[in-house]
Structures are given as C-alpha cells and as structure tokens.
C-alpha cells in the first residue's frame, strides 16, 4: 500500500466562478452538473485531497500552495460504478485510489498497483440501536452492545462507526458500494495489542472483512484520529498505509458541521447581506 493523505475543507479554493484552474476539463464538467452547494464542496474537497495524494506518491508534492497546473495534470474520474480512477496527463496512472470525506475532511488512499483499494472516513458519533440492528450483522451488533456507551476510545460509538466504515471500505473494494447489503460483509476489528505503524498519533490496527456470499476475505486496517475513524481494505494482505508528505493532521482536525443542502444557485442569489 503506497499511502494515505488527509486534507481539510478550509484550504480548498472556494467554489464559484473562479474555481477550476486546478481541475481537469472532465472534473470541471462534473462539477458543473452538481447543483447543491454541499455536493460541490464535498466533490472539490475529495479532488483536492486525491490530487495532493497522487502528487505526493509521485514525489512531486509541494505544500498547500501546489501550483494549479500541477494539480490539473492529475484527473480523478469515475467508472460507471462510481469507483474512482486516475489519469496523469491524460494517461492511466496504473495505481488504484479510493476517496472519502466526512465533516469537512477528506482522505485519499493510494494503492501500489492494480489491486482495488477502499478507504472510508467516519466521525465517531452515536449510532442508534436501529442503525446497529439494520446495518450490522448479529455478531457485530453483539460486540457493539458489549462496549460501554460513549464516543471515547474503546466505546460503543467508536466500534459501531469503525465497523460501519470498514464495511464501506470493503464495498468500495468490491466496487458495488451500498448497492450491496452491508450485512453481506462481516467485519472483525483487532482491538487489543500494540498499534502498528510509525505514524503520528495512534497507529493502524488490523481488520478483516469477509464477504459472506463469496467467502472473499478483504484485509484492511483501522485507526482512531481524534474525532474520526479511518478504515482501509484491499483484496490481499498489505502493509499499513504510510502517511504521505503534505497530509493534514486528522488527529487535530475539528469536524465541520455539514453545510445546508441548498442549491448553489440559491446561495448566490441571496448575495451579500
Ligand atoms: C461508495 C459509497 C458507499 C460511498 O458513499 P459515501 O460514504 O456517502 O461517500 P464517501 O465520501 O465515503 O465516498 C465517496 C467516494 O466513493 C467512491 N465511490 C463511489 N462509488 C463507488 C463504487 N461503486 N466503488 C468504489 N468506490 C466508489 C467515489 O470515489 C466517491 O467520490 P467521488 O464521487 O468524488 O469520486 C456510495 O457512494 C455508494 O454506495 N455508491 C454506489 C451506488 C451509487 O449510487 N453509485 C452512483 C453511481 S455514479
């Protein structure tokens, strides 16, 4: 696994008429089809993060002031399934990536070859009993209910959100996303033992996803960073992802409440004052 990188919403150039210098033509076209301000912001944040991750892997990373021209060389497009792929100067890069965002932060995972990879970022927040019953397997649910309530490390929310996140990572590897029943993948997190990885803050711990209908095993990693949990998955065992240069510090990130899902046009029409 090549690496992962996190970036925050506040550094992304504001969406508006001026946006686009750092996007490829195809990305600008997709942005143009997104009418809701929240969707536009999330799309831009995921592209901003993925482009910096790819440039970091290529050894071409600068800081947050990466020239627009360098960022625009990297195009992060989508297959018909929705799964992302990367072009560099219009040619396939030859490595898989996965993208995710939550509460004003995004993460990109860059694989080290053609194997599909999955990453998912979640805020550690309370999940209802109904959520746990509907989306987790009975084994996962009983592990969650065995935990003390709360959002702290080792608490019920952390486990519920990490299991949910690992399912999303696994379903991204399978390329189906939530078209597949989340209970088709059973997740086991390794919670005790030493943390793995030379990274700042808490390190990665192993997890395993098992797709029940096919028996396919999807190994991955999970970590707690401040208010967030991050999970990864792939089709074969892999080293914990290294933190790429120029990543933001997710452990210190302040989650941003989602912006209202109002049409971008409405926001502009209101104007100043
Ligand atoms: C994959 C999925 C679970 C992620 O949803 P989410 O938790 O709300 O969003 P995240 O921020 O974690 O991830 C979003 C990214 O997932 C990736 N993604 C979307 N569909 C994917 C798929 N089938 N396989 C792998 N990755 C996928 C994309 O890169 C997307 O970001 P992008 O559109 O900017 O490229 C959800 O999008 C899904 O179920 N998609 C499939 C069903 C669907 O409606 N697809 C639309 C087809 S165009």
Short mmCIF file of N, CA, C and O in Angstrom, two decimals, residues 1 112 114-117 173 207 216-221 232-239:
data_model
loop_
_atom_site.label_atom_id
_atom_site.label_comp_id
_atom_site.label_asym_id
_atom_site.label_seq_id
_atom_site.Cartn_x
_atom_site.Cartn_y
_atom_site.Cartn_z
N UNK A 1 0.86 -1.19 0.00
CA UNK A 1 0.00 0.00 0.00
C UNK A 1 0.89 1.24 0.00
O UNK A 1 1.78 1.35 0.83
N UNK A 112 -0.67 0.40 -4.44
CA UNK A 112 0.65 0.33 -5.08
C UNK A 112 0.61 -0.50 -6.36
O UNK A 112 1.61 -1.01 -6.81
N UNK A 114 -2.45 -2.51 -9.39
CA UNK A 114 -3.80 -2.59 -9.96
C UNK A 114 -4.86 -3.15 -9.02
O UNK A 114 -6.04 -3.14 -9.38
N UNK A 115 -4.47 -3.63 -7.83
CA UNK A 115 -5.48 -4.15 -6.90
C UNK A 115 -6.39 -3.03 -6.41
O UNK A 115 -5.91 -1.95 -6.02
N UNK A 116 -7.68 -3.32 -6.38
CA UNK A 116 -8.64 -2.34 -5.86
C UNK A 116 -8.35 -2.08 -4.39
O UNK A 116 -7.99 -2.99 -3.63
N UNK A 117 -8.52 -0.83 -3.99
CA UNK A 117 -8.38 -0.44 -2.58
C UNK A 117 -9.63 0.31 -2.15
O UNK A 117 -10.35 0.87 -2.98
N UNK A 173 -13.97 -1.70 -2.32
CA UNK A 173 -13.07 -2.66 -2.98
C UNK A 173 -13.87 -3.55 -3.93
O UNK A 173 -13.45 -3.83 -5.06
N UNK A 207 -7.81 -5.20 10.56
CA UNK A 207 -9.21 -5.62 10.50
C UNK A 207 -9.35 -6.62 9.36
O UNK A 207 -8.51 -6.69 8.46
N UNK A 216 -15.05 -14.24 0.07
CA UNK A 216 -13.85 -13.44 -0.17
C UNK A 216 -13.43 -12.70 1.10
O UNK A 216 -14.27 -12.08 1.77
N UNK A 217 -12.13 -12.77 1.38
CA UNK A 217 -11.59 -12.08 2.55
C UNK A 217 -10.96 -10.77 2.09
O UNK A 217 -10.21 -10.74 1.12
N UNK A 218 -11.29 -9.69 2.81
CA UNK A 218 -10.81 -8.36 2.46
C UNK A 218 -10.07 -7.79 3.67
O UNK A 218 -10.68 -7.22 4.57
N UNK A 219 -8.73 -7.96 3.69
CA UNK A 219 -7.98 -7.46 4.84
C UNK A 219 -7.83 -5.95 4.79
O UNK A 219 -7.79 -5.37 3.70
N UNK A 220 -7.69 -5.35 5.95
CA UNK A 220 -7.51 -3.91 5.99
C UNK A 220 -6.97 -3.45 7.32
O UNK A 220 -6.45 -4.25 8.12
N UNK A 221 -7.09 -2.15 7.55
CA UNK A 221 -6.56 -1.51 8.76
C UNK A 221 -7.56 -0.49 9.25
O UNK A 221 -8.35 0.05 8.47
N UNK A 232 -9.35 0.98 6.01
CA UNK A 232 -8.94 0.63 4.65
C UNK A 232 -9.29 -0.82 4.39
O UNK A 232 -9.52 -1.60 5.31
N UNK A 233 -9.31 -1.17 3.11
CA UNK A 233 -9.49 -2.57 2.72
C UNK A 233 -8.83 -2.79 1.37
O UNK A 233 -8.65 -1.85 0.59
N UNK A 234 -8.46 -4.03 1.13
CA UNK A 234 -7.93 -4.41 -0.18
C UNK A 234 -8.22 -5.89 -0.41
O UNK A 234 -8.86 -6.53 0.43
N UNK A 235 -7.75 -6.40 -1.53
CA UNK A 235 -8.08 -7.78 -1.86
C UNK A 235 -7.06 -8.76 -1.31
O UNK A 235 -7.28 -9.97 -1.37
N UNK A 236 -5.95 -8.28 -0.80
CA UNK A 236 -4.93 -9.18 -0.23
C UNK A 236 -4.24 -8.45 0.93
O UNK A 236 -4.29 -7.22 1.00
N UNK A 237 -3.59 -9.22 1.81
CA UNK A 237 -2.92 -8.58 2.94
C UNK A 237 -1.90 -7.54 2.46
O UNK A 237 -1.23 -7.74 1.45
N UNK A 238 -1.85 -6.42 3.18
CA UNK A 238 -0.95 -5.34 2.78
C UNK A 238 -0.43 -4.64 4.02
O UNK A 238 -1.03 -4.71 5.08
N UNK A 239 0.70 -3.97 3.85
CA UNK A 239 1.27 -3.21 4.97
C UNK A 239 0.33 -2.06 5.32
O UNK A 239 -0.42 -1.58 4.46
#
